[in-house]
Every structure is written in structure tokens, then in C-alpha cells.
């Protein structure tokens, strides 16, 4: 009976969202603080049973009551992965993605080359795992019906249903000129697709269908980035698509516009030429872009001539 009650309690806890503050310290004389969510100013949220990377936290929080503050000592068998979790939390606190939603070879190469998480204290802890103290304050517990689940907390079926909704929301925000908000909708939709796509065999029909959906959203994302003057990021993302799918007309077009904005005249002309090769029907649009490019390059060249006139 006791085992049945324990199992029932565990199942009841599954997919509850818990909101809490935490402080992580070393087990040294000074109790050196590694992370403190109160200093950052934002509490942590996780969903019980959703395979949070630091699973010991689910166990600790499941033993607490709302409003309770408790301190736990955890051995290295439970803390070895903490540096990776801490890195993600710090990136979120800095307003960055916890992980790159679009993985690039150069980033992976840097990771292997330097073996660094980007934070000296976490690098040291990764190199030599140590027991840690966790001070937890449980602020709130919510049922699944009481919170909006993030994309990572959805089932594959729910993720695919969310994609067109997020896509539509992104398009609406784009038309309203709210480009930053639109990028978040597109990005969340892409994450949903990529999570499902990892379970398909690469280049099979289901995988290709998901890839096409993801590319469409990525190009919409790039249109927002152009409006936000993030030209080099546009070049990076469109180049990734072109490398995998060399017939992607819109990718060449957007990359051409980005090259034009950063004075890469030869690259811009080459991309616009490729657009015409793939889709002659875009002749009018390309002609307009090339006219703007020629005018801007002439203005820049004149500025350079005036700037250096008296130097020789």
C-alpha cells in the first residue's frame, strides 16, 4: 500500500510547474556563491517530470511545501552536470538563448578547441566536480492547466499544432512593425519543428517536409533581422540554408539584400544574379535592388574619394 501511495504521489507531481529561487554555493569555508537567482532578480521555473537536465532538483523541490526555504547538500554524483545547467541559466539571465537554435560548425569547433563553457568558475567546476549546497525557496506550484507550457514541454503532436499558430502570430507582428517580437514567435516555431525533426531519419520524406517548414520560418526570421539591421546574422542563416538547399530563391534574395547593406557589392550582385537564374519572374524586383546597389556604391565611392582627396 505504501508503495502504491508513493507512486500515486509521484504521478500527481508529474508536469506540475514549480517556481523557485535558488542559491548554489561551494562547500568551502567561505561558502563561495556560484549562482543566486535573487541577485539576478528572476526566479527559476521547471516542469516536474520533463527531464530537466539537473534531475536532483526535481527530487528536492518535490519534497518541499510552497513558501518553504530549505538547504540541501549534494554529492558530485548529482552535481557533475551543474556547470552545463548553470551556463544555460546565465545565458537566459543575460537575455540570450540557452542554446543556439541553429547550430553552426564554427561554434562546435570552438567548443572542442577550447573546452570552455565561457565562464572561468564553471570551467573549473567542470574540470573538477565538487559537492554543492543548494538553498531552495519554493514560491509557487501550478497545474498544467494553470500555465502556458514552453515549446520544450510539449509533446510532438502539440509542437506541430503550435507551429502554424506561432507562424501566424509572427506574421501579424511583422506587419505591425514589431520585429523583435515577431522573431521570438518564428524562433519558437523553429524550435518546435527541430525537436520533432531530430526523431526522423535525415533526408527521408517526413524529415524533408519538416525541413521545408523550418526553412520558411527561418527566412521570415531573416526578414525581421533585415529590418533590425542585423545584416551579418542574415548572411549567416541564409548561407546555412543555401549550403543545404542551393535552389532556395528567397535565401539568395535576402542574402543579396544583406550583402548590399554591408557594402559587399560583388557578393550582392552574385546573389541577385542567382535569383534570376532560379526565378526569372523576379526580374523586376532584382532590377530595383541592383539600381539601389549601384546608387549606394557610387555614393560610397564618392565619399571615399572626398575623404582621401587631400591625403596624396
PDB file of N, CA, C and O in Angstrom, residues 237-287:
ATOM      1  N   UNK A 237      22.545  32.900 -41.542  1.00  0.00           N
ATOM      2  CA  UNK A 237      21.415  31.965 -41.598  1.00  0.00           C
ATOM      3  C   UNK A 237      21.046  31.596 -43.041  1.00  0.00           C
ATOM      4  O   UNK A 237      20.752  30.440 -43.324  1.00  0.00           O
ATOM      5  N   UNK A 238      21.038  32.578 -43.925  1.00  0.00           N
ATOM      6  CA  UNK A 238      20.690  32.276 -45.320  1.00  0.00           C
ATOM      7  C   UNK A 238      21.769  31.408 -45.971  1.00  0.00           C
ATOM      8  O   UNK A 238      21.449  30.539 -46.791  1.00  0.00           O
ATOM      9  N   UNK A 239      23.014  31.623 -45.605  1.00  0.00           N
ATOM     10  CA  UNK A 239      24.094  30.788 -46.157  1.00  0.00           C
ATOM     11  C   UNK A 239      23.937  29.341 -45.712  1.00  0.00           C
ATOM     12  O   UNK A 239      24.193  28.406 -46.488  1.00  0.00           O
ATOM     13  N   UNK A 240      23.498  29.136 -44.469  1.00  0.00           N
ATOM     14  CA  UNK A 240      23.252  27.771 -43.986  1.00  0.00           C
ATOM     15  C   UNK A 240      22.198  27.078 -44.838  1.00  0.00           C
ATOM     16  O   UNK A 240      22.335  25.911 -45.202  1.00  0.00           O
ATOM     17  N   UNK A 241      21.125  27.817 -45.156  1.00  0.00           N
ATOM     18  CA  UNK A 241      20.051  27.240 -45.973  1.00  0.00           C
ATOM     19  C   UNK A 241      20.553  26.955 -47.382  1.00  0.00           C
ATOM     20  O   UNK A 241      20.300  25.887 -47.952  1.00  0.00           O
ATOM     21  N   UNK A 242      21.287  27.895 -47.966  1.00  0.00           N
ATOM     22  CA  UNK A 242      21.788  27.736 -49.332  1.00  0.00           C
ATOM     23  C   UNK A 242      22.746  26.558 -49.440  1.00  0.00           C
ATOM     24  O   UNK A 242      22.726  25.803 -50.421  1.00  0.00           O
ATOM     25  N   UNK A 243      23.563  26.371 -48.428  1.00  0.00           N
ATOM     26  CA  UNK A 243      24.509  25.243 -48.448  1.00  0.00           C
ATOM     27  C   UNK A 243      23.791  23.907 -48.482  1.00  0.00           C
ATOM     28  O   UNK A 243      24.269  22.940 -49.098  1.00  0.00           O
ATOM     29  N   UNK A 244      22.641  23.824 -47.819  1.00  0.00           N
ATOM     30  CA  UNK A 244      21.863  22.588 -47.796  1.00  0.00           C
ATOM     31  C   UNK A 244      20.877  22.499 -48.957  1.00  0.00           C
ATOM     32  O   UNK A 244      20.586  21.411 -49.449  1.00  0.00           O
ATOM     33  N   UNK A 245      20.373  23.657 -49.379  1.00  0.00           N
ATOM     34  CA  UNK A 245      19.327  23.689 -50.408  1.00  0.00           C
ATOM     35  C   UNK A 245      19.668  24.791 -51.420  1.00  0.00           C
ATOM     36  O   UNK A 245      19.147  25.915 -51.330  1.00  0.00           O
ATOM     37  N   UNK A 246      20.546  24.519 -52.383  1.00  0.00           N
ATOM     38  CA  UNK A 246      21.043  25.543 -53.311  1.00  0.00           C
ATOM     39  C   UNK A 246      19.997  26.112 -54.259  1.00  0.00           C
ATOM     40  O   UNK A 246      20.312  27.017 -55.038  1.00  0.00           O
ATOM     41  N   UNK A 247      18.775  25.622 -54.193  1.00  0.00           N
ATOM     42  CA  UNK A 247      17.718  26.179 -55.040  1.00  0.00           C
ATOM     43  C   UNK A 247      16.791  27.110 -54.292  1.00  0.00           C
ATOM     44  O   UNK A 247      15.730  27.488 -54.819  1.00  0.00           O
ATOM     45  N   UNK A 248      17.159  27.505 -53.081  1.00  0.00           N
ATOM     46  CA  UNK A 248      16.297  28.354 -52.250  1.00  0.00           C
ATOM     47  C   UNK A 248      16.382  29.810 -52.725  1.00  0.00           C
ATOM     48  O   UNK A 248      17.270  30.559 -52.317  1.00  0.00           O
ATOM     49  N   UNK A 249      15.443  30.215 -53.568  1.00  0.00           N
ATOM     50  CA  UNK A 249      15.470  31.542 -54.190  1.00  0.00           C
ATOM     51  C   UNK A 249      15.429  32.659 -53.151  1.00  0.00           C
ATOM     52  O   UNK A 249      16.217  33.614 -53.206  1.00  0.00           O
ATOM     53  N   UNK A 250      14.501  32.544 -52.200  1.00  0.00           N
ATOM     54  CA  UNK A 250      14.336  33.604 -51.212  1.00  0.00           C
ATOM     55  C   UNK A 250      15.586  33.774 -50.357  1.00  0.00           C
ATOM     56  O   UNK A 250      15.923  34.891 -49.945  1.00  0.00           O
ATOM     57  N   UNK A 251      16.292  32.680 -50.108  1.00  0.00           N
ATOM     58  CA  UNK A 251      17.525  32.764 -49.315  1.00  0.00           C
ATOM     59  C   UNK A 251      18.569  33.587 -50.053  1.00  0.00           C
ATOM     60  O   UNK A 251      19.254  34.429 -49.460  1.00  0.00           O
ATOM     61  N   UNK A 252      18.711  33.362 -51.376  1.00  0.00           N
ATOM     62  CA  UNK A 252      19.657  34.159 -52.179  1.00  0.00           C
ATOM     63  C   UNK A 252      19.237  35.634 -52.185  1.00  0.00           C
ATOM     64  O   UNK A 252      20.083  36.531 -52.089  1.00  0.00           O
ATOM     65  N   UNK A 253      17.940  35.872 -52.302  1.00  0.00           N
ATOM     66  CA  UNK A 253      17.437  37.247 -52.374  1.00  0.00           C
ATOM     67  C   UNK A 253      17.714  38.004 -51.071  1.00  0.00           C
ATOM     68  O   UNK A 253      18.238  39.130 -51.097  1.00  0.00           O
ATOM     69  N   UNK A 254      17.393  37.380 -49.945  1.00  0.00           N
ATOM     70  CA  UNK A 254      17.625  38.036 -48.660  1.00  0.00           C
ATOM     71  C   UNK A 254      19.114  38.198 -48.372  1.00  0.00           C
ATOM     72  O   UNK A 254      19.540  39.216 -47.815  1.00  0.00           O
ATOM     73  N   UNK A 255      19.905  37.206 -48.764  1.00  0.00           N
ATOM     74  CA  UNK A 255      21.350  37.337 -48.551  1.00  0.00           C
ATOM     75  C   UNK A 255      21.911  38.451 -49.418  1.00  0.00           C
ATOM     76  O   UNK A 255      22.807  39.195 -48.988  1.00  0.00           O
ATOM     77  N   UNK A 256      21.394  38.575 -50.642  1.00  0.00           N
ATOM     78  CA  UNK A 256      21.830  39.667 -51.515  1.00  0.00           C
ATOM     79  C   UNK A 256      21.544  41.020 -50.895  1.00  0.00           C
ATOM     80  O   UNK A 256      22.382  41.932 -50.926  1.00  0.00           O
ATOM     81  N   UNK A 257      20.349  41.169 -50.297  1.00  0.00           N
ATOM     82  CA  UNK A 257      19.997  42.439 -49.652  1.00  0.00           C
ATOM     83  C   UNK A 257      20.906  42.717 -48.451  1.00  0.00           C
ATOM     84  O   UNK A 257      21.319  43.862 -48.225  1.00  0.00           O
ATOM     85  N   UNK A 258      21.231  41.670 -47.705  1.00  0.00           N
ATOM     86  CA  UNK A 258      22.117  41.842 -46.551  1.00  0.00           C
ATOM     87  C   UNK A 258      23.529  42.214 -47.004  1.00  0.00           C
ATOM     88  O   UNK A 258      24.162  43.103 -46.413  1.00  0.00           O
ATOM     89  N   UNK A 259      24.032  41.555 -48.045  1.00  0.00           N
ATOM     90  CA  UNK A 259      25.349  41.891 -48.575  1.00  0.00           C
ATOM     91  C   UNK A 259      25.380  43.353 -49.039  1.00  0.00           C
ATOM     92  O   UNK A 259      26.378  44.068 -48.849  1.00  0.00           O
ATOM     93  N   UNK A 260      24.291  43.781 -49.656  1.00  0.00           N
ATOM     94  CA  UNK A 260      24.219  45.157 -50.146  1.00  0.00           C
ATOM     95  C   UNK A 260      24.349  46.153 -48.996  1.00  0.00           C
ATOM     96  O   UNK A 260      25.006  47.191 -49.129  1.00  0.00           O
ATOM     97  N   UNK A 261      23.753  45.832 -47.845  1.00  0.00           N
ATOM     98  CA  UNK A 261      23.763  46.742 -46.705  1.00  0.00           C
ATOM     99  C   UNK A 261      25.132  46.860 -46.056  1.00  0.00           C
ATOM    100  O   UNK A 261      25.405  47.836 -45.361  1.00  0.00           O
ATOM    101  N   UNK A 262      25.985  45.853 -46.246  1.00  0.00           N
ATOM    102  CA  UNK A 262      27.320  45.905 -45.634  1.00  0.00           C
ATOM    103  C   UNK A 262      28.398  46.126 -46.693  1.00  0.00           C
ATOM    104  O   UNK A 262      29.562  45.793 -46.490  1.00  0.00           O
ATOM    105  N   UNK A 263      27.995  46.655 -47.846  1.00  0.00           N
ATOM    106  CA  UNK A 263      28.899  47.076 -48.912  1.00  0.00           C
ATOM    107  C   UNK A 263      29.646  45.921 -49.587  1.00  0.00           C
ATOM    108  O   UNK A 263      30.722  46.114 -50.144  1.00  0.00           O
ATOM    109  N   UNK A 264      29.087  44.721 -49.536  1.00  0.00           N
ATOM    110  CA  UNK A 264      29.686  43.587 -50.259  1.00  0.00           C
ATOM    111  C   UNK A 264      29.090  43.552 -51.677  1.00  0.00           C
ATOM    112  O   UNK A 264      28.209  42.755 -51.978  1.00  0.00           O
ATOM    113  N   UNK A 265      29.590  44.451 -52.516  1.00  0.00           N
ATOM    114  CA  UNK A 265      28.964  44.638 -53.830  1.00  0.00           C
ATOM    115  C   UNK A 265      29.018  43.375 -54.687  1.00  0.00           C
ATOM    116  O   UNK A 265      28.006  42.948 -55.266  1.00  0.00           O
ATOM    117  N   UNK A 266      30.198  42.767 -54.786  1.00  0.00           N
ATOM    118  CA  UNK A 266      30.351  41.590 -55.652  1.00  0.00           C
ATOM    119  C   UNK A 266      29.452  40.453 -55.192  1.00  0.00           C
ATOM    120  O   UNK A 266      28.790  39.784 -55.995  1.00  0.00           O
ATOM    121  N   UNK A 267      29.410  40.229 -53.873  1.00  0.00           N
ATOM    122  CA  UNK A 267      28.582  39.143 -53.328  1.00  0.00           C
ATOM    123  C   UNK A 267      27.099  39.414 -53.549  1.00  0.00           C
ATOM    124  O   UNK A 267      26.333  38.497 -53.880  1.00  0.00           O
ATOM    125  N   UNK A 268      26.698  40.682 -53.396  1.00  0.00           N
ATOM    126  CA  UNK A 268      25.290  41.034 -53.606  1.00  0.00           C
ATOM    127  C   UNK A 268      24.895  40.791 -55.057  1.00  0.00           C
ATOM    128  O   UNK A 268      23.844  40.200 -55.349  1.00  0.00           O
ATOM    129  N   UNK A 269      25.734  41.244 -55.995  1.00  0.00           N
ATOM    130  CA  UNK A 269      25.423  41.046 -57.418  1.00  0.00           C
ATOM    131  C   UNK A 269      25.370  39.563 -57.766  1.00  0.00           C
ATOM    132  O   UNK A 269      24.521  39.131 -58.561  1.00  0.00           O
ATOM    133  N   UNK A 270      26.244  38.795 -57.194  1.00  0.00           N
ATOM    134  CA  UNK A 270      26.261  37.351 -57.460  1.00  0.00           C
ATOM    135  C   UNK A 270      24.978  36.690 -56.953  1.00  0.00           C
ATOM    136  O   UNK A 270      24.394  35.843 -57.645  1.00  0.00           O
ATOM    137  N   UNK A 271      24.524  37.089 -55.757  1.00  0.00           N
ATOM    138  CA  UNK A 271      23.286  36.511 -55.211  1.00  0.00           C
ATOM    139  C   UNK A 271      22.079  36.911 -56.044  1.00  0.00           C
ATOM    140  O   UNK A 271      21.203  36.077 -56.327  1.00  0.00           O
ATOM    141  N   UNK A 272      21.986  38.182 -56.441  1.00  0.00           N
ATOM    142  CA  UNK A 272      20.841  38.626 -57.241  1.00  0.00           C
ATOM    143  C   UNK A 272      20.849  37.955 -58.619  1.00  0.00           C
ATOM    144  O   UNK A 272      19.790  37.643 -59.174  1.00  0.00           O
ATOM    145  N   UNK A 273      22.034  37.720 -59.155  1.00  0.00           N
ATOM    146  CA  UNK A 273      22.135  37.002 -60.427  1.00  0.00           C
ATOM    147  C   UNK A 273      21.611  35.579 -60.284  1.00  0.00           C
ATOM    148  O   UNK A 273      20.918  35.056 -61.179  1.00  0.00           O
ATOM    149  N   UNK A 274      21.920  34.973 -59.144  1.00  0.00           N
ATOM    150  CA  UNK A 274      21.443  33.609 -58.901  1.00  0.00           C
ATOM    151  C   UNK A 274      19.922  33.585 -58.747  1.00  0.00           C
ATOM    152  O   UNK A 274      19.266  32.623 -59.165  1.00  0.00           O
ATOM    153  N   UNK A 275      19.363  34.639 -58.175  1.00  0.00           N
ATOM    154  CA  UNK A 275      17.908  34.741 -58.047  1.00  0.00           C
ATOM    155  C   UNK A 275      17.261  34.711 -59.425  1.00  0.00           C
ATOM    156  O   UNK A 275      16.272  33.990 -59.653  1.00  0.00           O
ATOM    157  N   UNK A 276      17.813  35.463 -60.357  1.00  0.00           N
ATOM    158  CA  UNK A 276      17.262  35.499 -61.725  1.00  0.00           C
ATOM    159  C   UNK A 276      17.413  34.156 -62.426  1.00  0.00           C
ATOM    160  O   UNK A 276      16.532  33.740 -63.193  1.00  0.00           O
ATOM    161  N   UNK A 277      18.517  33.464 -62.175  1.00  0.00           N
ATOM    162  CA  UNK A 277      18.702  32.132 -62.769  1.00  0.00           C
ATOM    163  C   UNK A 277      17.617  31.165 -62.291  1.00  0.00           C
ATOM    164  O   UNK A 277      17.099  30.368 -63.068  1.00  0.00           O
ATOM    165  N   UNK A 278      17.302  31.259 -61.010  1.00  0.00           N
ATOM    166  CA  UNK A 278      16.333  30.327 -60.414  1.00  0.00           C
ATOM    167  C   UNK A 278      14.894  30.733 -60.672  1.00  0.00           C
ATOM    168  O   UNK A 278      14.008  29.878 -60.781  1.00  0.00           O
ATOM    169  N   UNK A 279      14.660  32.047 -60.745  1.00  0.00           N
ATOM    170  CA  UNK A 279      13.293  32.534 -60.930  1.00  0.00           C
ATOM    171  C   UNK A 279      13.293  33.815 -61.762  1.00  0.00           C
ATOM    172  O   UNK A 279      13.318  34.916 -61.200  1.00  0.00           O
ATOM    173  N   UNK A 280      13.249  33.692 -63.087  1.00  0.00           N
ATOM    174  CA  UNK A 280      13.235  34.876 -63.953  1.00  0.00           C
ATOM    175  C   UNK A 280      12.061  35.809 -63.684  1.00  0.00           C
ATOM    176  O   UNK A 280      12.119  36.995 -64.026  1.00  0.00           O
ATOM    177  N   UNK A 281      11.021  35.298 -63.065  1.00  0.00           N
ATOM    178  CA  UNK A 281       9.861  36.126 -62.759  1.00  0.00           C
ATOM    179  C   UNK A 281      10.157  37.224 -61.744  1.00  0.00           C
ATOM    180  O   UNK A 281       9.341  38.141 -61.572  1.00  0.00           O
ATOM    181  N   UNK A 282      11.315  37.145 -61.078  1.00  0.00           N
ATOM    182  CA  UNK A 282      11.682  38.169 -60.100  1.00  0.00           C
ATOM    183  C   UNK A 282      12.556  39.267 -60.707  1.00  0.00           C
ATOM    184  O   UNK A 282      13.207  40.033 -59.992  1.00  0.00           O
ATOM    185  N   UNK A 283      12.544  39.341 -62.029  1.00  0.00           N
ATOM    186  CA  UNK A 283      13.399  40.301 -62.741  1.00  0.00           C
ATOM    187  C   UNK A 283      13.153  41.734 -62.282  1.00  0.00           C
ATOM    188  O   UNK A 283      14.098  42.516 -62.069  1.00  0.00           O
ATOM    189  N   UNK A 284      11.883  42.112 -62.118  1.00  0.00           N
ATOM    190  CA  UNK A 284      11.547  43.481 -61.737  1.00  0.00           C
ATOM    191  C   UNK A 284      12.093  43.811 -60.346  1.00  0.00           C
ATOM    192  O   UNK A 284      12.691  44.879 -60.128  1.00  0.00           O
ATOM    193  N   UNK A 285      11.914  42.885 -59.401  1.00  0.00           N
ATOM    194  CA  UNK A 285      12.386  43.107 -58.023  1.00  0.00           C
ATOM    195  C   UNK A 285      13.909  43.194 -57.981  1.00  0.00           C
ATOM    196  O   UNK A 285      14.481  44.047 -57.298  1.00  0.00           O
ATOM    197  N   UNK A 286      14.571  42.293 -58.725  1.00  0.00           N
ATOM    198  CA  UNK A 286      16.034  42.282 -58.740  1.00  0.00           C
ATOM    199  C   UNK A 286      16.583  43.546 -59.402  1.00  0.00           C
ATOM    200  O   UNK A 286      17.563  44.140 -58.933  1.00  0.00           O
ATOM    201  N   UNK A 287      15.934  43.980 -60.491  1.00  0.00           N
ATOM    202  CA  UNK A 287      16.366  45.197 -61.184  1.00  0.00           C
ATOM    203  C   UNK A 287      16.326  46.398 -60.236  1.00  0.00           C
ATOM    204  O   UNK A 287      17.233  47.240 -60.235  1.00  0.00           O
TER     205      UNK A 287
END
